[in-house]
XYZ file of C-alpha atoms in Angstrom:
661
model
C 87.475 122.759 112.302
C 88.565 120.499 109.444
C 91.516 121.681 107.333
C 91.255 122.714 103.713
C 92.415 120.358 100.954
C 91.329 118.091 98.080
C 90.043 115.426 100.479
C 86.813 114.788 102.340
C 87.744 114.428 106.013
C 85.758 111.853 108.007
C 87.143 111.973 111.547
C 90.140 112.968 113.675
C 92.761 110.257 114.302
C 95.054 112.036 116.768
C 96.924 115.183 117.582
C 100.136 116.721 118.816
C 101.213 120.154 120.015
C 101.960 121.159 116.414
C 99.264 119.499 114.317
C 96.667 116.798 113.839
C 96.095 113.598 111.879
C 92.813 113.113 109.979
C 91.157 110.175 108.242
C 89.895 111.206 104.809
C 88.660 110.015 101.407
C 90.134 111.089 98.073
C 88.143 111.859 94.916
C 88.083 108.141 93.997
C 86.754 107.119 97.419
C 90.048 105.632 98.644
C 91.075 106.026 102.282
C 94.046 108.244 103.122
C 95.615 109.574 106.321
C 96.330 113.335 106.221
C 98.851 114.860 108.640
C 98.303 118.641 108.947
C 100.755 121.098 110.487
C 98.872 123.822 112.356
C 98.835 127.140 110.467
C 100.008 129.064 113.534
C 102.928 126.684 114.014
C 103.748 126.754 110.302
C 104.057 130.534 110.491
C 106.791 130.204 113.127
C 110.352 130.182 111.711
C 111.708 126.757 110.836
C 108.578 124.643 111.309
C 107.390 124.565 107.675
C 110.865 123.616 106.403
C 111.285 120.949 109.092
C 107.873 119.483 108.260
C 108.642 119.228 104.513
C 112.169 117.930 105.086
C 111.112 115.128 107.432
C 108.252 114.071 105.111
C 110.675 113.723 102.182
C 113.297 112.016 104.361
C 110.833 109.395 105.624
C 109.618 108.759 102.061
C 113.116 108.249 100.630
C 114.609 106.001 103.305
C 114.482 102.216 102.668
C 111.359 100.783 104.236
C 110.101 104.301 104.855
C 106.656 105.821 104.506
C 105.978 107.045 100.941
C 103.239 109.624 100.631
C 100.472 109.998 98.038
C 100.387 113.782 97.775
C 101.456 116.825 99.777
C 101.180 120.613 99.801
C 103.960 122.254 101.807
C 103.097 125.759 100.592
C 99.585 125.827 102.053
C 98.801 127.977 105.078
C 98.493 124.721 107.020
C 100.962 122.363 105.265
C 99.735 118.799 104.885
C 100.773 115.400 103.570
C 98.536 112.455 102.595
C 99.491 108.808 103.116
C 97.867 105.733 101.623
C 96.533 102.890 103.793
C 99.635 100.810 103.062
C 101.839 103.380 104.892
C 100.461 102.358 108.313
C 100.778 104.837 111.218
C 102.677 107.309 109.047
C 101.219 110.413 110.706
C 102.311 109.225 114.142
C 105.846 108.535 112.839
C 105.941 111.988 111.237
C 105.026 113.903 114.398
C 107.390 111.783 116.490
C 110.161 112.519 113.988
C 109.404 116.226 114.506
C 110.263 115.710 118.181
C 106.753 116.144 119.564
C 104.451 113.718 121.329
C 101.522 112.259 119.411
C 98.231 111.441 121.140
C 95.795 109.142 119.233
C 92.103 109.852 119.699
C 90.968 107.355 122.380
C 87.869 105.227 121.881
C 84.676 106.500 123.451
C 84.444 105.651 127.192
C 81.991 106.425 130.055
C 82.671 109.701 131.861
C 85.011 109.436 134.831
C 83.679 110.133 138.346
C 85.460 113.081 139.914
C 86.587 112.777 143.541
C 84.621 114.717 146.161
C 86.062 118.062 147.184
C 85.407 119.566 150.581
C 84.564 123.182 150.884
C 82.961 125.588 148.517
C 83.891 125.024 144.846
C 85.377 127.928 142.943
C 85.170 128.367 139.165
C 88.362 127.819 137.206
C 89.035 129.679 133.949
C 90.640 127.927 130.992
C 90.835 124.263 130.101
C 92.507 122.032 132.723
C 95.785 120.536 131.570
C 95.908 116.823 130.918
C 98.708 115.299 133.029
C 99.813 111.711 132.368
C 100.151 109.277 135.215
C 98.054 108.479 138.237
C 96.368 111.483 139.864
C 97.364 112.193 143.489
C 95.103 113.469 146.259
C 95.581 117.058 147.400
C 94.336 118.911 150.438
C 92.670 122.235 150.549
C 90.217 123.970 148.325
C 91.089 124.364 144.612
C 91.779 127.964 143.686
C 92.285 129.723 140.349
C 95.997 129.648 139.574
C 98.313 130.453 136.670
C 101.749 129.219 135.794
C 103.288 126.011 137.094
C 102.293 124.860 140.603
C 104.851 125.545 143.359
C 105.831 122.500 145.402
C 104.952 122.931 149.089
C 105.923 120.520 151.806
C 103.270 118.952 153.903
C 101.198 115.846 154.312
C 98.680 115.211 151.532
C 95.074 115.008 152.657
C 92.147 113.493 150.788
C 89.652 115.983 149.485
C 86.008 115.696 148.660
C 83.440 117.635 146.715
C 82.276 117.904 143.157
C 84.614 118.989 140.378
C 83.563 122.067 138.446
C 83.689 122.154 134.645
C 86.325 124.402 133.132
C 85.430 127.003 130.543
C 87.299 129.105 128.039
C 88.593 128.388 124.535
C 92.012 126.746 124.079
C 94.835 129.023 122.937
C 97.427 128.078 120.286
C 101.153 128.308 120.956
C 102.980 131.313 119.577
C 106.187 129.367 118.953
C 107.283 125.767 118.480
C 105.990 123.959 121.564
C 108.242 121.606 123.495
C 107.365 117.985 124.078
C 106.436 117.022 127.651
C 107.917 113.761 128.868
C 108.318 111.934 132.130
C 105.855 111.121 134.886
C 104.125 113.926 136.783
C 105.465 114.924 140.200
C 103.116 114.738 143.179
C 101.914 118.016 144.630
C 102.024 118.421 148.395
C 99.490 120.795 149.896
C 97.463 123.233 147.876
C 98.938 125.273 145.040
C 99.639 128.913 145.721
C 97.036 131.350 144.386
C 98.066 133.316 141.321
C 96.629 134.499 137.969
C 94.379 132.495 135.615
C 95.475 129.159 134.193
C 96.699 129.074 130.560
C 94.287 127.130 128.325
C 96.997 125.612 126.082
C 96.238 121.896 125.510
C 99.008 119.470 126.422
C 99.423 116.104 124.735
C 101.392 113.251 126.196
C 101.958 109.558 125.666
C 98.940 107.411 126.565
C 98.982 105.780 129.999
C 98.631 102.035 130.001
C 95.761 100.756 132.063
C 92.941 102.730 133.649
C 93.839 105.693 135.892
C 93.175 105.254 139.586
C 90.664 107.753 140.977
C 91.555 109.145 144.431
C 89.005 108.513 147.112
C 87.588 105.359 145.445
C 90.359 102.842 146.086
C 89.961 99.994 148.574
C 91.152 101.581 151.858
C 90.585 100.522 155.439
C 88.661 103.753 156.055
C 85.991 102.847 153.470
C 82.840 102.038 155.505
C 81.474 99.961 152.661
C 84.470 97.656 152.654
C 85.416 97.489 156.368
C 82.927 96.685 159.151
C 84.610 95.966 162.503
C 81.365 94.503 163.924
C 80.595 92.148 161.053
C 80.957 88.376 161.442
C 83.534 86.612 159.279
C 81.113 83.743 158.609
C 78.851 83.859 155.554
C 75.229 84.557 156.458
C 73.691 83.057 153.285
C 75.122 79.899 151.806
C 74.548 79.605 148.000
C 72.804 76.526 146.770
C 74.767 74.056 144.734
C 73.894 74.437 141.063
C 73.397 71.481 138.813
C 76.432 70.772 136.660
C 75.719 71.822 133.102
C 76.898 70.055 130.001
C 78.819 73.041 128.499
C 81.452 70.791 126.964
C 78.838 68.972 124.895
C 77.528 72.197 123.415
C 81.053 73.440 122.701
C 81.800 70.215 120.873
C 78.592 70.525 118.859
C 79.419 74.139 117.932
C 82.934 73.120 116.888
C 81.574 70.331 114.692
C 79.106 72.714 113.072
C 81.894 75.206 112.407
C 84.121 72.563 110.833
C 81.230 71.319 108.695
C 80.454 74.857 107.549
C 84.070 75.544 106.565
C 84.356 72.229 104.738
C 81.086 72.795 102.904
C 82.119 76.289 101.879
C 85.448 75.036 100.574
C 83.712 72.281 98.609
C 81.213 74.674 97.051
C 84.035 76.980 96.048
C 86.015 74.109 94.523
C 83.038 73.137 92.355
C 82.218 76.693 91.292
C 85.855 77.634 90.627
C 86.507 74.604 88.439
C 85.445 76.459 85.292
C 87.084 79.779 86.211
C 90.034 80.681 84.057
C 92.072 82.749 86.510
C 95.407 83.816 85.053
C 98.451 82.678 87.056
C 100.527 85.133 88.986
C 103.093 86.668 86.673
C 106.141 88.490 87.899
C 107.444 91.674 86.362
C 109.785 91.279 83.383
C 113.361 90.510 84.457
C 114.971 92.559 81.666
C 114.713 96.252 80.961
C 112.004 96.554 78.286
C 112.751 98.498 75.090
C 111.135 101.823 74.373
C 107.882 101.413 72.411
C 107.912 102.800 68.896
C 104.442 104.273 69.403
C 102.786 105.645 72.534
C 99.065 105.247 71.818
C 98.044 107.338 74.822
C 99.861 110.293 73.235
C 98.427 109.722 69.736
C 94.758 109.560 70.765
C 92.471 110.536 73.613
C 93.469 108.482 76.683
C 91.279 105.435 77.316
C 89.460 106.003 74.019
C 88.624 103.354 71.372
C 91.253 104.958 69.125
C 93.970 104.403 71.735
C 92.737 100.840 72.186
C 92.998 100.153 68.440
C 96.488 101.675 68.154
C 97.706 99.737 71.192
C 96.436 96.506 69.638
C 98.273 96.824 66.314
C 101.395 98.878 67.143
C 103.546 96.098 68.709
C 103.600 94.166 65.386
C 104.865 97.081 63.244
C 108.478 96.528 62.051
C 111.184 98.864 60.731
C 113.002 97.318 57.728
C 116.293 98.255 56.076
C 117.645 96.534 52.944
C 121.274 97.299 51.999
C 122.378 96.595 48.407
C 126.038 96.405 47.304
C 127.195 95.943 43.682
C 129.208 97.213 40.706
C 128.210 99.288 37.663
C 129.322 97.677 34.375
C 129.064 98.250 30.663
C 126.704 95.650 29.231
C 128.700 95.077 26.018
C 132.119 94.225 27.471
C 131.279 93.962 31.232
C 133.876 96.632 31.902
C 133.521 98.405 35.251
C 132.455 102.032 35.014
C 133.912 102.530 38.497
C 136.422 100.302 40.295
C 134.727 100.508 43.709
C 131.321 99.012 44.583
C 128.323 101.197 45.332
C 126.220 100.632 48.453
C 122.815 102.124 49.141
C 119.903 101.250 51.384
C 116.122 101.330 51.256
C 114.073 101.760 54.424
C 110.389 101.081 54.956
C 107.806 99.486 57.253
C 106.385 95.981 57.651
C 103.966 94.047 59.850
C 104.410 90.641 61.564
C 101.689 88.126 60.682
C 102.601 85.021 62.749
C 104.793 83.840 65.649
C 107.290 82.183 63.263
C 108.687 85.583 62.269
C 106.894 85.998 58.926
C 105.972 89.533 57.942
C 104.519 91.419 54.976
C 105.984 94.601 53.520
C 106.349 96.657 50.353
C 107.897 94.675 47.496
C 109.852 97.491 45.822
C 111.431 98.395 49.172
C 113.123 95.077 50.018
C 113.238 93.534 46.518
C 113.342 96.347 43.935
C 113.476 95.589 40.224
C 116.749 95.621 38.247
C 115.907 98.970 36.669
C 115.396 100.599 40.079
C 118.694 99.203 41.401
C 120.566 100.378 38.295
C 119.024 103.850 38.548
C 120.238 104.167 42.159
C 123.712 102.906 41.219
C 124.049 105.296 38.253
C 122.904 108.159 40.471
C 125.654 107.320 42.985
C 128.190 107.094 40.126
C 127.099 110.508 38.813
C 127.499 112.055 42.272
C 131.022 110.630 42.431
C 131.888 112.140 39.053
C 130.545 115.508 40.195
C 132.738 115.324 43.301
C 135.775 114.525 41.136
C 135.008 117.436 38.815
C 134.322 115.177 35.834
C 130.603 116.000 35.656
C 128.548 119.088 36.338
C 125.711 118.953 38.860
C 123.168 119.981 36.244
C 124.146 117.059 34.021
C 123.376 114.299 36.562
C 119.865 113.573 35.277
C 120.950 113.321 31.668
C 123.913 111.122 32.576
C 121.677 108.632 34.400
C 119.128 108.458 31.594
C 121.828 108.115 28.954
C 123.602 105.218 30.709
C 120.442 103.347 31.730
C 120.164 101.193 28.601
C 123.873 100.330 28.274
C 124.771 99.634 31.906
C 124.170 96.858 34.436
C 124.326 96.606 38.231
C 125.857 93.255 39.229
C 127.735 91.439 41.934
C 131.540 91.116 42.112
C 131.467 89.099 38.886
C 129.555 89.782 35.708
C 126.220 88.007 35.658
C 125.939 87.707 39.465
C 123.343 89.406 41.636
C 124.239 92.320 43.910
C 124.649 91.470 47.600
C 121.599 92.146 49.792
C 121.494 92.414 53.596
C 118.073 92.747 55.246
C 117.393 93.570 58.906
C 114.233 94.279 60.869
C 113.729 96.143 64.139
C 110.769 96.633 66.464
C 109.932 99.577 68.723
C 112.289 102.585 68.526
C 114.734 101.773 65.690
C 117.992 103.105 64.306
C 119.290 103.243 60.761
C 122.393 101.331 59.624
C 122.140 98.959 62.606
C 123.291 95.393 61.971
C 123.693 94.069 65.525
C 121.120 93.283 68.210
C 118.310 94.344 68.467
C 118.346 94.291 64.646
C 117.085 90.910 63.374
C 118.396 89.419 60.101
C 115.786 88.543 57.511
C 115.262 86.973 54.102
C 112.825 87.764 51.290
C 110.796 84.615 50.539
C 108.344 85.745 47.869
C 107.205 88.928 46.118
C 104.258 90.255 44.151
C 104.805 92.558 41.175
C 103.385 96.056 40.927
C 100.382 94.710 39.053
C 99.790 91.986 41.664
C 100.006 94.363 44.628
C 103.705 95.266 45.130
C 104.045 93.077 48.228
C 106.839 90.971 49.734
C 106.869 88.111 52.253
C 109.887 88.249 54.596
C 111.098 85.778 57.235
C 112.985 87.197 60.234
C 115.336 84.994 62.261
C 113.296 85.296 65.456
C 110.111 83.548 66.521
C 108.687 85.419 69.529
C 107.532 88.617 67.857
C 104.079 90.156 68.490
C 101.552 89.514 65.714
C 98.899 91.663 64.023
C 95.520 90.278 62.969
C 94.265 90.633 59.379
C 90.593 91.484 58.912
C 89.863 89.398 55.819
C 86.172 90.394 55.788
C 86.772 94.150 55.808
C 84.524 96.264 53.593
C 86.084 99.539 52.447
C 84.144 102.374 50.834
C 84.581 106.086 50.291
C 84.307 107.845 53.643
C 85.451 104.870 55.729
C 87.406 106.052 58.794
C 90.696 104.271 59.473
C 94.020 104.728 61.245
C 97.385 104.299 59.500
C 100.716 103.388 61.118
C 104.230 103.520 59.693
C 107.785 104.421 60.608
C 109.083 107.984 60.259
C 111.973 110.132 61.444
C 112.700 113.770 62.135
C 116.503 113.416 62.011
C 118.382 115.193 59.238
C 121.299 112.728 59.381
C 120.232 109.755 57.254
C 122.890 107.191 58.139
C 122.085 106.659 61.837
C 118.698 108.353 62.095
C 116.243 107.283 64.799
C 112.844 106.010 63.656
C 109.571 105.767 65.554
C 106.071 104.696 64.572
C 103.822 107.518 63.437
C 100.024 107.238 63.274
C 97.181 109.347 61.956
C 93.409 109.091 61.552
C 92.509 109.029 57.846
C 89.480 108.756 55.596
C 89.095 106.816 52.368
C 88.657 109.225 49.457
C 88.079 106.768 46.589
C 88.102 103.041 45.822
C 89.260 101.513 42.532
C 86.496 99.049 41.695
C 88.663 96.998 39.336
C 91.751 96.540 41.554
C 90.127 97.203 44.977
C 93.019 99.498 45.918
C 91.902 102.702 47.591
C 93.305 106.100 48.377
C 93.330 108.009 51.653
C 93.565 111.703 52.489
C 96.856 111.754 54.454
C 100.503 110.690 54.174
C 102.553 109.957 57.323
C 106.003 110.011 55.707
C 108.248 108.526 53.049
C 109.327 105.559 55.190
C 105.738 104.460 55.836
C 105.687 102.255 52.714
C 104.699 98.820 53.931
C 102.834 100.395 56.836
C 99.325 99.336 57.714
C 95.792 100.687 57.738
C 93.697 99.389 60.658
C 90.027 99.381 61.588
C 88.429 100.387 64.891
C 89.415 97.051 66.467
C 93.091 97.352 65.526
C 92.899 94.764 62.712
C 94.833 95.237 59.467
C 92.709 96.114 56.423
C 95.429 97.218 53.978
C 99.090 98.128 53.332
C 100.476 101.562 52.400
C 102.186 102.102 49.026
C 103.336 104.914 46.723
C 100.620 106.652 44.750
C 102.374 106.708 41.360
C 99.653 108.908 39.858
C 100.393 111.772 42.263
C 103.244 114.196 41.426
C 105.269 113.610 44.625
C 104.330 109.923 44.914
C 103.001 110.132 48.499
C 102.180 106.976 50.449
C 98.427 107.478 50.110
C 97.631 104.338 48.131
C 96.406 101.350 50.167
C 96.695 97.769 48.895
C 93.623 95.866 50.161
C 93.917 93.014 52.645
C 92.662 90.579 49.976
C 95.964 91.014 48.074
C 97.898 90.379 51.287
C 96.088 87.118 52.012
C 96.565 86.057 48.385
C 100.354 86.294 48.801
C 100.202 84.350 52.073
C 98.117 81.610 50.468
C 100.560 81.372 47.551
C 103.461 80.913 49.993
C 101.570 78.519 52.293
C 101.834 80.861 55.275
C 98.945 81.648 57.636
C 98.130 84.697 59.703
C 97.750 83.356 63.245
C 97.902 84.926 66.703
C 99.956 83.212 69.396
C 99.032 82.741 73.035
C 100.931 85.893 74.144
C 99.077 87.898 71.469
C 95.708 86.680 72.718
C 96.688 87.380 76.333
C 97.818 90.868 75.324
C 94.469 91.613 73.673
C 92.635 90.258 76.712
C 94.778 92.487 78.941
C 93.890 95.518 76.821
C 90.187 94.684 77.100
C 90.562 94.378 80.877
C 92.589 97.577 81.168
C 90.233 99.684 79.063
C 87.356 98.083 80.976
C 88.705 99.538 84.229
C 90.109 96.442 86.008
C 93.720 97.613 86.405
C 94.706 94.935 88.947
C 93.846 92.031 86.641
C 95.268 93.844 83.612
C 98.596 94.410 85.392
C 99.003 90.659 85.942
C 98.150 89.889 82.322
C 100.504 92.550 80.929
C 103.322 91.224 83.122
C 102.746 87.735 81.722
C 102.886 89.035 78.135
C 106.052 91.055 78.805
C 107.727 87.910 80.146
C 106.678 85.716 77.204
C 107.174 88.325 74.466
C 110.019 90.695 75.474
C 109.837 92.645 72.195
C 106.294 93.803 73.014
C 107.351 97.024 74.724
C 103.760 98.243 74.996
C 102.908 95.314 77.296
C 105.492 96.516 79.817
C 104.396 100.143 79.387
C 100.717 99.356 79.955
C 101.613 97.189 82.950
C 103.261 100.208 84.572
C 100.220 102.321 83.713
C 97.884 99.723 85.242
C 99.920 99.529 88.456
C 100.051 103.315 88.694
C 96.269 103.452 88.252
C 95.670 101.136 91.213
C 96.575 97.638 90.035
C 99.057 95.479 91.953
C 100.646 92.344 90.532
C 101.499 91.014 93.987
C 98.126 91.347 95.696
C 95.722 88.535 94.836
C 92.891 87.525 97.120
C 91.948 83.841 96.753
C 88.500 83.309 95.338
C 87.514 81.042 98.225
C 88.333 83.554 100.968
C 85.040 85.472 100.963
C 82.531 82.568 100.837
C 84.431 80.488 103.382
C 84.773 83.376 105.815
C 81.083 84.260 105.473
C 79.960 80.679 106.106
C 82.414 80.303 108.974
C 81.168 83.511 110.556
C 77.541 82.412 110.322
C 78.398 79.032 111.835
C 80.329 80.669 114.651
C 77.453 83.005 115.507
C 75.000 80.103 115.424
C 77.175 78.040 117.741
C 77.656 80.969 120.087
C 73.907 81.527 120.203
C 73.292 77.875 121.089
C 75.827 78.047 123.899
C 74.315 81.224 125.352
C 70.814 79.756 125.160
C 71.903 76.543 126.878
C 73.617 78.415 129.722
C 70.648 80.718 130.322
C 68.107 77.865 130.645
C 66.625 77.512 134.160
C 68.006 74.624 136.202
C 65.757 71.594 136.518
């Protein structure tokens, strides 16, 4: 009876005193080998624990046999191995200290030796004993227990063997392995009780067993005739020498021609095939992706596909401003120490040269905004020193706004600005690697779109594609992406990319800006809105008309391209970006093996694309393998070669079976 489990068992592979090995198919139709410990044996003390321990030990040793799945708590514990594990079940049972007997191929039934005398029925299943069977004298009787050796001269016996009946019995305790060759039995066994029906397994015997009574002996009348003449009575006629060598040569030539023709056909047909080269796994530890699309949307859905396309190009930006607060009339410092504050937001990379677009007021705020921040910091300092009450901070800032200035170390100079960008999981106040220095190249005012063009000092960053022909209307479904944090500590907070499905609520006909129904956080300014294909259709900004100024206003992609055109910069995907999109198409199309190779190539060429490495691991786990690649010519050449071989073999057989002339 087949064991229970999540597999469909096809046939028995072998057995041992404590369990069996089965060939089976999993739910995806892949072949597995399932080793099952017998339920009766598993109930005995120590067997279940030994079975589980040896399975785990074999899986963890170098060059061992990893398993696909196992259930050690089942009534009959089992473990499943993939086809790459080889004879894992045999190794497992041998490691348990028991002999393993593979199921032999089907063979014709053996002829039993003749037995003289009247046959007697035998209860139970006869025990299988390895080695060459020995002749015994006497009439077989029903016995139980081990046979007792009796001295005497063995005599050949004759007669027909009787079939044994009775169901096999299972062992009540851990059975012991039987080893060593069987000992010959002299004379007949002593009569006793019935024979135990417990099956015994042993190592297979090489060669065919010799049957007693059928060997070539001098007493065989068919082989020894003392009155026969040694001379041959009929002399065979001399057959005409056949030209077998000619036909073999012809068959060999046909086979070579078939292989050469197949290889030539493949070379012509494969000339236009764009097969990606073998790519090894990335040599460096990849960074953690800022967004995990499979956790933000239904796995393998179009939404996950769109998020995975755009997310690698999303950038975390931090601009740090340092300056002094002065009185405009006499340039006197209102505080001797400089004030430093930072602004954090999101951006998106638009070409392989390191250019990106972001929110203008984030990285290049106006003078009034900088002064307001500086006066606020000065007011907080005065409150800490006891020179100002907390309730007077707002009035102090408004009262000093017109008469103060925020400058550099000297009057009339600009405050110092340090800009850094980070991809994937980011950290605030980080100035070293992986933070990338950047420079603001050009900005648009609030009326023009509140945008900024930034150049980072790195040229291998993943790129997002702008959809310049996007049509946005009320009710349009989009996804938005931007950085956010849950940390309460601002200085060194950790930031990740947050996403959400949104819907357009209204479109301003005059300016083409539109509003959406959700806000993903205060640091999402400069974030992006994407369509169903993962292309950028707008940039997130503050909605100044709302009381809390949420980031629910979207600047259309037409304003973004206008800034790029003014700066002479183009939105262009690089080769790694195109390969990455092709890998996503392949992965979501179900070809994990090809996708794994493509993702590995992208991860090597663009190390900052953490999602390429993550999806490569997912593709390999789903069945893809970057190392296994079958040449495209293997199948057609082997088919043609096989046909040619069969044709040549048929010609040879026909030529040899022709009548002699």
